[in-house]
């Protein structure tokens, strides 16, 4: 089955700096890669996703890049703010797979 | 964006009782719903996948007689924890997915504490 590895497990940055979280996947059939943000005591919230037919997608301060050949994808957050502090999860799946495989999460701390 | 609700948000029960958690997709029809369990500072552990009108598919190691899942309609799935014990205490999260695109939207979670 699919295996997703996420790193780093913890990341601390200064407000205004950029943060990058990377994930690798094992199943070349995977074609959908979402990123979720989870705040303490809440459910994960979808923040951005990318499909295998594109290499990059951007939404304001958040961007995701995908390298299908290397089977890795990354989340980029620019101009970080304290409210970006949370746990971020990546995931991988393929159409009609039935389920997604999640990374272990990255705890991002943005220091004011 | 799509909204998924869960009820209750928190529940405390005595050992041996059963607890039902509801998951609803509020503004879309969910062909598939998922139930996850999350321990502190850990990732999401998939418990089961349910499709409307059919039996849930449970992940290996998840007791289907203990965690009863019913997906009665395209907007409602329920998880019943039967004969709950303290080790069942956890954060339970559901998610719902439309047919296409296959994006999953998560509920806010239910904190279960079994005394």
PDB file of C-alpha atoms in Angstrom:
ATOM      1  CA  UNK A   1       0.000   0.000   0.000  1.00  0.00           C
ATOM      2  CA  UNK A   2       0.848   3.682  -0.011  1.00  0.00           C
ATOM      3  CA  UNK A   3       3.403   5.018   2.472  1.00  0.00           C
ATOM      4  CA  UNK A   4       3.776   8.731   3.173  1.00  0.00           C
ATOM      5  CA  UNK A   5       6.728  10.171   5.046  1.00  0.00           C
ATOM      6  CA  UNK A   6       6.625  13.731   6.314  1.00  0.00           C
ATOM      7  CA  UNK A   7       9.419  15.895   7.686  1.00  0.00           C
ATOM      8  CA  UNK A   8      10.373  17.688   9.735  1.00  0.00           C
ATOM      9  CA  UNK A   9       8.248  16.563  12.681  1.00  0.00           C
ATOM     10  CA  UNK A  10       8.685  19.963  14.327  1.00  0.00           C
ATOM     11  CA  UNK A  11       9.528  23.315  12.819  1.00  0.00           C
ATOM     12  CA  UNK A  12      10.059  26.628  14.546  1.00  0.00           C
ATOM     13  CA  UNK A  13      10.378  29.873  12.598  1.00  0.00           C
ATOM     14  CA  UNK A  14      10.390  33.567  13.333  1.00  0.00           C
ATOM     15  CA  UNK A  15       7.355  35.583  12.316  1.00  0.00           C
ATOM     16  CA  UNK A  16       7.765  36.781   8.758  1.00  0.00           C
ATOM     17  CA  UNK A  17      10.067  33.948   7.731  1.00  0.00           C
ATOM     18  CA  UNK A  18       9.112  31.145   5.355  1.00  0.00           C
ATOM     19  CA  UNK A  19       8.324  27.559   6.358  1.00  0.00           C
ATOM     20  CA  UNK A  20       8.683  24.472   4.195  1.00  0.00           C
ATOM     21  CA  UNK A  21       7.317  21.011   4.965  1.00  0.00           C
ATOM     22  CA  UNK A  22       8.132  18.050   2.751  1.00  0.00           C
ATOM     23  CA  UNK A  23       6.408  14.736   2.088  1.00  0.00           C
ATOM     24  CA  UNK A  24       7.402  11.723   0.042  1.00  0.00           C
ATOM     25  CA  UNK A  25       5.082   8.993  -1.168  1.00  0.00           C
ATOM     26  CA  UNK A  26       5.697   5.495  -2.444  1.00  0.00           C
ATOM     27  CA  UNK A  27       2.802   4.650  -4.786  1.00  0.00           C
ATOM     28  CA  UNK A  28       3.313   6.107  -8.249  1.00  0.00           C
ATOM     29  CA  UNK A  29      -0.437   5.703  -8.861  1.00  0.00           C
ATOM     30  CA  UNK A  30      -1.232   8.422  -6.308  1.00  0.00           C
ATOM     31  CA  UNK A  31      -2.590  11.506  -8.043  1.00  0.00           C
ATOM     32  CA  UNK A  32      -4.119  13.677  -5.328  1.00  0.00           C
ATOM     33  CA  UNK A  33      -2.144  15.427  -2.589  1.00  0.00           C
ATOM     34  CA  UNK A  34      -3.949  17.587  -0.009  1.00  0.00           C
ATOM     35  CA  UNK A  35      -2.517  19.478   2.927  1.00  0.00           C
ATOM     36  CA  UNK A  36      -4.423  19.949   6.169  1.00  0.00           C
ATOM     37  CA  UNK A  37      -3.948  22.307   9.105  1.00  0.00           C
ATOM     38  CA  UNK A  38      -5.065  21.110  12.520  1.00  0.00           C
ATOM     39  CA  UNK A  39      -5.326  23.441  15.476  1.00  0.00           C
ATOM     40  CA  UNK A  40      -5.412  22.091  18.999  1.00  0.00           C
ATOM     41  CA  UNK A  41      -8.674  20.338  19.806  1.00  0.00           C
ATOM     42  CA  UNK A  42     -10.097  20.770  16.311  1.00  0.00           C
ATOM     43  CA  UNK A  43     -10.498  18.693  13.198  1.00  0.00           C
ATOM     44  CA  UNK A  44      -8.098  19.050  10.251  1.00  0.00           C
ATOM     45  CA  UNK A  45      -8.907  21.810   7.801  1.00  0.00           C
ATOM     46  CA  UNK A  46      -8.034  21.556   4.129  1.00  0.00           C
ATOM     47  CA  UNK A  47      -5.741  24.437   3.205  1.00  0.00           C
ATOM     48  CA  UNK A  48      -4.528  23.532  -0.272  1.00  0.00           C
ATOM     49  CA  UNK A  49      -4.371  20.530  -2.554  1.00  0.00           C
ATOM     50  CA  UNK A  50      -2.718  19.570  -5.808  1.00  0.00           C
ATOM     51  CA  UNK A  51      -3.390  16.952  -8.448  1.00  0.00           C
ATOM     52  CA  UNK A  52      -0.772  15.143 -10.442  1.00  0.00           C
ATOM     53  CA  UNK A  53      -1.461  17.012 -13.661  1.00  0.00           C
ATOM     54  CA  UNK A  54       0.115  20.200 -12.290  1.00  0.00           C
ATOM     55  CA  UNK A  55       3.473  20.932 -10.684  1.00  0.00           C
ATOM     56  CA  UNK A  56       2.632  23.900  -8.511  1.00  0.00           C
ATOM     57  CA  UNK A  57      -0.363  25.614  -6.991  1.00  0.00           C
ATOM     58  CA  UNK A  58      -0.510  28.830  -5.016  1.00  0.00           C
ATOM     59  CA  UNK A  59      -3.101  30.460  -2.786  1.00  0.00           C
ATOM     60  CA  UNK A  60      -1.956  33.747  -1.271  1.00  0.00           C
ATOM     61  CA  UNK A  61       0.813  32.897   1.227  1.00  0.00           C
ATOM     62  CA  UNK A  62       0.524  29.152   0.733  1.00  0.00           C
ATOM     63  CA  UNK A  63       1.925  27.117  -2.144  1.00  0.00           C
ATOM     64  CA  UNK A  64       2.357  23.441  -2.877  1.00  0.00           C
ATOM     65  CA  UNK A  65       4.843  21.922  -5.312  1.00  0.00           C
ATOM     66  CA  UNK A  66       4.798  18.406  -6.704  1.00  0.00           C
ATOM     67  CA  UNK A  67       7.602  16.380  -8.231  1.00  0.00           C
ATOM     68  CA  UNK A  68       6.039  13.241  -9.647  1.00  0.00           C
ATOM     69  CA  UNK A  69       9.315  11.782 -10.806  1.00  0.00           C
ATOM     70  CA  UNK A  70      10.856  11.991  -7.358  1.00  0.00           C
ATOM     71  CA  UNK A  71       7.503  11.283  -5.682  1.00  0.00           C
ATOM     72  CA  UNK A  72       7.622  14.169  -3.306  1.00  0.00           C
ATOM     73  CA  UNK A  73       5.553  17.255  -2.634  1.00  0.00           C
ATOM     74  CA  UNK A  74       6.081  20.242  -0.395  1.00  0.00           C
ATOM     75  CA  UNK A  75       4.091  22.901   1.412  1.00  0.00           C
ATOM     76  CA  UNK A  76       5.493  26.423   1.395  1.00  0.00           C
ATOM     77  CA  UNK A  77       4.202  29.116   3.717  1.00  0.00           C
ATOM     78  CA  UNK A  78       5.591  32.614   3.211  1.00  0.00           C
ATOM     79  CA  UNK A  79       5.449  35.597   5.562  1.00  0.00           C
ATOM     80  CA  UNK A  80       4.475  33.357   8.457  1.00  0.00           C
ATOM     81  CA  UNK A  81       2.260  34.701  11.226  1.00  0.00           C
ATOM     82  CA  UNK A  82       1.675  33.411  14.775  1.00  0.00           C
ATOM     83  CA  UNK A  83      -1.766  32.171  13.723  1.00  0.00           C
ATOM     84  CA  UNK A  84      -0.058  29.790  11.294  1.00  0.00           C
ATOM     85  CA  UNK A  85       1.123  27.827  14.341  1.00  0.00           C
ATOM     86  CA  UNK A  86      -0.564  24.408  14.149  1.00  0.00           C
ATOM     87  CA  UNK A  87       0.018  20.807  13.108  1.00  0.00           C
ATOM     88  CA  UNK A  88       0.153  20.289   9.346  1.00  0.00           C
ATOM     89  CA  UNK A  89      -0.592  16.949   7.683  1.00  0.00           C
ATOM     90  CA  UNK A  90       0.073  15.901   4.124  1.00  0.00           C
ATOM     91  CA  UNK A  91      -1.810  13.066   2.448  1.00  0.00           C
ATOM     92  CA  UNK A  92      -1.755  11.055  -0.759  1.00  0.00           C
ATOM     93  CA  UNK A  93      -4.416   9.088  -2.579  1.00  0.00           C
ATOM     94  CA  UNK A  94      -5.560   8.154  -6.057  1.00  0.00           C
ATOM     95  CA  UNK A  95      -8.938   8.587  -7.620  1.00  0.00           C
ATOM     96  CA  UNK A  96     -11.444   6.037  -6.382  1.00  0.00           C
ATOM     97  CA  UNK A  97      -8.870   4.597  -4.009  1.00  0.00           C
ATOM     98  CA  UNK A  98     -11.332   4.752  -1.143  1.00  0.00           C
ATOM     99  CA  UNK A  99      -8.956   6.248   1.380  1.00  0.00           C
ATOM    100  CA  UNK A 100      -6.033   8.601   1.851  1.00  0.00           C
ATOM    101  CA  UNK A 101      -2.701   7.911   3.502  1.00  0.00           C
ATOM    102  CA  UNK A 102      -1.560  10.619   5.900  1.00  0.00           C
ATOM    103  CA  UNK A 103       1.878  11.718   6.996  1.00  0.00           C
ATOM    104  CA  UNK A 104       2.710  11.826  10.678  1.00  0.00           C
ATOM    105  CA  UNK A 105       2.332  15.588  10.891  1.00  0.00           C
ATOM    106  CA  UNK A 106       4.562  18.610  11.411  1.00  0.00           C
ATOM    107  CA  UNK A 107       4.150  20.904  14.394  1.00  0.00           C
ATOM    108  CA  UNK A 108       4.831  24.425  13.178  1.00  0.00           C
ATOM    109  CA  UNK A 109       5.539  27.141  15.729  1.00  0.00           C
ATOM    110  CA  UNK A 110       5.766  30.737  14.574  1.00  0.00           C
ATOM    111  CA  UNK A 111       7.447  32.941  17.167  1.00  0.00           C
ATOM    112  CA  UNK A 112       6.332  36.585  17.331  1.00  0.00           C
TER     113      UNK A 112
ATOM    114  CA  UNK B   1     -16.001  25.368   1.354  1.00  0.00           C
ATOM    115  CA  UNK B   2     -17.842  22.215   2.282  1.00  0.00           C
ATOM    116  CA  UNK B   3     -18.900  21.892   5.909  1.00  0.00           C
ATOM    117  CA  UNK B   4     -18.970  18.750   8.016  1.00  0.00           C
ATOM    118  CA  UNK B   5     -20.435  18.770  11.499  1.00  0.00           C
ATOM    119  CA  UNK B   6     -20.051  16.346  14.370  1.00  0.00           C
ATOM    120  CA  UNK B   7     -22.163  15.890  17.457  1.00  0.00           C
ATOM    121  CA  UNK B   8     -21.466  15.860  20.303  1.00  0.00           C
ATOM    122  CA  UNK B   9     -18.182  17.752  20.503  1.00  0.00           C
ATOM    123  CA  UNK B  10     -17.423  16.289  23.914  1.00  0.00           C
ATOM    124  CA  UNK B  11     -18.871  13.328  25.795  1.00  0.00           C
ATOM    125  CA  UNK B  12     -18.046  11.770  29.126  1.00  0.00           C
ATOM    126  CA  UNK B  13     -19.533   8.392  29.915  1.00  0.00           C
ATOM    127  CA  UNK B  14     -19.207   5.575  32.392  1.00  0.00           C
ATOM    128  CA  UNK B  15     -17.422   2.368  31.549  1.00  0.00           C
ATOM    129  CA  UNK B  16     -19.764  -0.178  29.985  1.00  0.00           C
ATOM    130  CA  UNK B  17     -22.125   2.298  28.360  1.00  0.00           C
ATOM    131  CA  UNK B  18     -22.510   2.976  24.630  1.00  0.00           C
ATOM    132  CA  UNK B  19     -21.915   6.299  22.951  1.00  0.00           C
ATOM    133  CA  UNK B  20     -23.170   7.455  19.558  1.00  0.00           C
ATOM    134  CA  UNK B  21     -21.383  10.127  17.512  1.00  0.00           C
ATOM    135  CA  UNK B  22     -23.056  11.740  14.516  1.00  0.00           C
ATOM    136  CA  UNK B  23     -21.319  13.092  11.439  1.00  0.00           C
ATOM    137  CA  UNK B  24     -23.193  15.210   8.921  1.00  0.00           C
ATOM    138  CA  UNK B  25     -22.238  16.818   5.629  1.00  0.00           C
ATOM    139  CA  UNK B  26     -24.174  20.079   5.675  1.00  0.00           C
ATOM    140  CA  UNK B  27     -23.969  21.397   2.136  1.00  0.00           C
ATOM    141  CA  UNK B  28     -23.056  18.447  -0.032  1.00  0.00           C
ATOM    142  CA  UNK B  29     -23.871  14.793  -0.480  1.00  0.00           C
ATOM    143  CA  UNK B  30     -21.144  12.519   0.775  1.00  0.00           C
ATOM    144  CA  UNK B  31     -20.798   9.297  -1.141  1.00  0.00           C
ATOM    145  CA  UNK B  32     -18.115   8.190   1.291  1.00  0.00           C
ATOM    146  CA  UNK B  33     -17.471   8.959   4.928  1.00  0.00           C
ATOM    147  CA  UNK B  34     -14.454   8.056   6.997  1.00  0.00           C
ATOM    148  CA  UNK B  35     -13.949   7.648  10.722  1.00  0.00           C
ATOM    149  CA  UNK B  36     -10.605   8.358  12.323  1.00  0.00           C
ATOM    150  CA  UNK B  37      -9.187   8.098  15.790  1.00  0.00           C
ATOM    151  CA  UNK B  38      -6.422  10.388  16.963  1.00  0.00           C
ATOM    152  CA  UNK B  39      -4.240  10.032  20.032  1.00  0.00           C
ATOM    153  CA  UNK B  40      -2.436  13.056  21.486  1.00  0.00           C
ATOM    154  CA  UNK B  41       0.351  14.347  19.274  1.00  0.00           C
ATOM    155  CA  UNK B  42      -0.182  11.589  16.735  1.00  0.00           C
ATOM    156  CA  UNK B  43      -1.462  11.334  13.214  1.00  0.00           C
ATOM    157  CA  UNK B  44      -4.915  10.303  12.103  1.00  0.00           C
ATOM    158  CA  UNK B  45      -5.629   6.596  12.362  1.00  0.00           C
ATOM    159  CA  UNK B  46      -8.284   5.439   9.912  1.00  0.00           C
ATOM    160  CA  UNK B  47     -10.814   3.177  11.584  1.00  0.00           C
ATOM    161  CA  UNK B  48     -13.309   2.532   8.815  1.00  0.00           C
ATOM    162  CA  UNK B  49     -14.698   3.694   5.503  1.00  0.00           C
ATOM    163  CA  UNK B  50     -18.423   3.791   4.937  1.00  0.00           C
ATOM    164  CA  UNK B  51     -20.446   4.191   1.774  1.00  0.00           C
ATOM    165  CA  UNK B  52     -24.091   5.135   1.866  1.00  0.00           C
ATOM    166  CA  UNK B  53     -26.336   2.119   1.991  1.00  0.00           C
ATOM    167  CA  UNK B  54     -23.618  -0.476   2.370  1.00  0.00           C
ATOM    168  CA  UNK B  55     -21.598  -2.023   5.171  1.00  0.00           C
ATOM    169  CA  UNK B  56     -18.555  -0.206   6.431  1.00  0.00           C
ATOM    170  CA  UNK B  57     -15.079  -1.441   5.603  1.00  0.00           C
ATOM    171  CA  UNK B  58     -12.975  -1.648   8.754  1.00  0.00           C
ATOM    172  CA  UNK B  59      -9.223  -1.309   8.937  1.00  0.00           C
ATOM    173  CA  UNK B  60      -7.172  -4.174  10.283  1.00  0.00           C
ATOM    174  CA  UNK B  61      -7.266  -4.328  14.046  1.00  0.00           C
ATOM    175  CA  UNK B  62     -10.484  -2.341  14.439  1.00  0.00           C
ATOM    176  CA  UNK B  63     -13.272  -4.354  16.075  1.00  0.00           C
ATOM    177  CA  UNK B  64     -16.389  -3.943  13.991  1.00  0.00           C
ATOM    178  CA  UNK B  65     -18.640  -5.189  16.791  1.00  0.00           C
ATOM    179  CA  UNK B  66     -17.259  -2.560  19.127  1.00  0.00           C
ATOM    180  CA  UNK B  67     -17.275   0.367  16.722  1.00  0.00           C
ATOM    181  CA  UNK B  68     -20.593   0.208  14.895  1.00  0.00           C
ATOM    182  CA  UNK B  69     -20.862   2.420  11.841  1.00  0.00           C
ATOM    183  CA  UNK B  70     -24.074   3.250  10.036  1.00  0.00           C
ATOM    184  CA  UNK B  71     -24.190   5.396   6.891  1.00  0.00           C
ATOM    185  CA  UNK B  72     -27.936   5.753   6.556  1.00  0.00           C
ATOM    186  CA  UNK B  73     -28.038   8.619   4.073  1.00  0.00           C
ATOM    187  CA  UNK B  74     -25.813  10.705   1.847  1.00  0.00           C
ATOM    188  CA  UNK B  75     -25.472  13.300   4.594  1.00  0.00           C
ATOM    189  CA  UNK B  76     -25.321  11.269   7.804  1.00  0.00           C
ATOM    190  CA  UNK B  77     -23.016   8.651   9.274  1.00  0.00           C
ATOM    191  CA  UNK B  78     -22.930   7.496  12.879  1.00  0.00           C
ATOM    192  CA  UNK B  79     -20.262   5.808  14.957  1.00  0.00           C
ATOM    193  CA  UNK B  80     -21.401   3.935  18.057  1.00  0.00           C
ATOM    194  CA  UNK B  81     -18.804   2.895  20.580  1.00  0.00           C
ATOM    195  CA  UNK B  82     -20.368  -0.062  22.357  1.00  0.00           C
ATOM    196  CA  UNK B  83     -19.533  -1.083  25.917  1.00  0.00           C
ATOM    197  CA  UNK B  84     -16.983   1.707  26.163  1.00  0.00           C
ATOM    198  CA  UNK B  85     -13.913   1.291  28.336  1.00  0.00           C
ATOM    199  CA  UNK B  86     -11.274   3.814  29.442  1.00  0.00           C
ATOM    200  CA  UNK B  87      -8.943   2.691  26.659  1.00  0.00           C
ATOM    201  CA  UNK B  88     -11.551   3.883  24.149  1.00  0.00           C
ATOM    202  CA  UNK B  89     -11.025   7.435  25.350  1.00  0.00           C
ATOM    203  CA  UNK B  90      -9.757   9.393  22.379  1.00  0.00           C
ATOM    204  CA  UNK B  91     -10.464  12.102  19.814  1.00  0.00           C
ATOM    205  CA  UNK B  92     -12.750  10.757  17.084  1.00  0.00           C
ATOM    206  CA  UNK B  93     -12.935  12.611  13.781  1.00  0.00           C
ATOM    207  CA  UNK B  94     -15.099  11.965  10.760  1.00  0.00           C
ATOM    208  CA  UNK B  95     -14.594  13.144   7.219  1.00  0.00           C
ATOM    209  CA  UNK B  96     -16.842  13.205   4.196  1.00  0.00           C
ATOM    210  CA  UNK B  97     -16.084  13.070   0.519  1.00  0.00           C
ATOM    211  CA  UNK B  98     -18.111  13.951  -2.541  1.00  0.00           C
ATOM    212  CA  UNK B  99     -17.954  11.659  -5.538  1.00  0.00           C
ATOM    213  CA  UNK B 100     -15.850  14.080  -7.548  1.00  0.00           C
ATOM    214  CA  UNK B 101     -13.577  15.835  -6.877  1.00  0.00           C
ATOM    215  CA  UNK B 102     -12.440  13.408  -4.234  1.00  0.00           C
ATOM    216  CA  UNK B 103     -11.597  15.975  -1.617  1.00  0.00           C
ATOM    217  CA  UNK B 104     -12.110  14.984   2.013  1.00  0.00           C
ATOM    218  CA  UNK B 105     -13.592  17.485   4.426  1.00  0.00           C
ATOM    219  CA  UNK B 106     -13.194  16.857   8.130  1.00  0.00           C
ATOM    220  CA  UNK B 107     -15.557  17.424  11.013  1.00  0.00           C
ATOM    221  CA  UNK B 108     -14.478  19.258  14.180  1.00  0.00           C
ATOM    222  CA  UNK B 109     -13.979  16.040  16.145  1.00  0.00           C
ATOM    223  CA  UNK B 110     -15.514  14.482  19.257  1.00  0.00           C
ATOM    224  CA  UNK B 111     -13.563  14.127  22.477  1.00  0.00           C
ATOM    225  CA  UNK B 112     -14.670  10.908  24.222  1.00  0.00           C
ATOM    226  CA  UNK B 113     -13.718  10.318  27.834  1.00  0.00           C
ATOM    227  CA  UNK B 114     -14.677   7.005  29.432  1.00  0.00           C
ATOM    228  CA  UNK B 115     -14.510   6.945  33.217  1.00  0.00           C
TER     229      UNK B 115
END
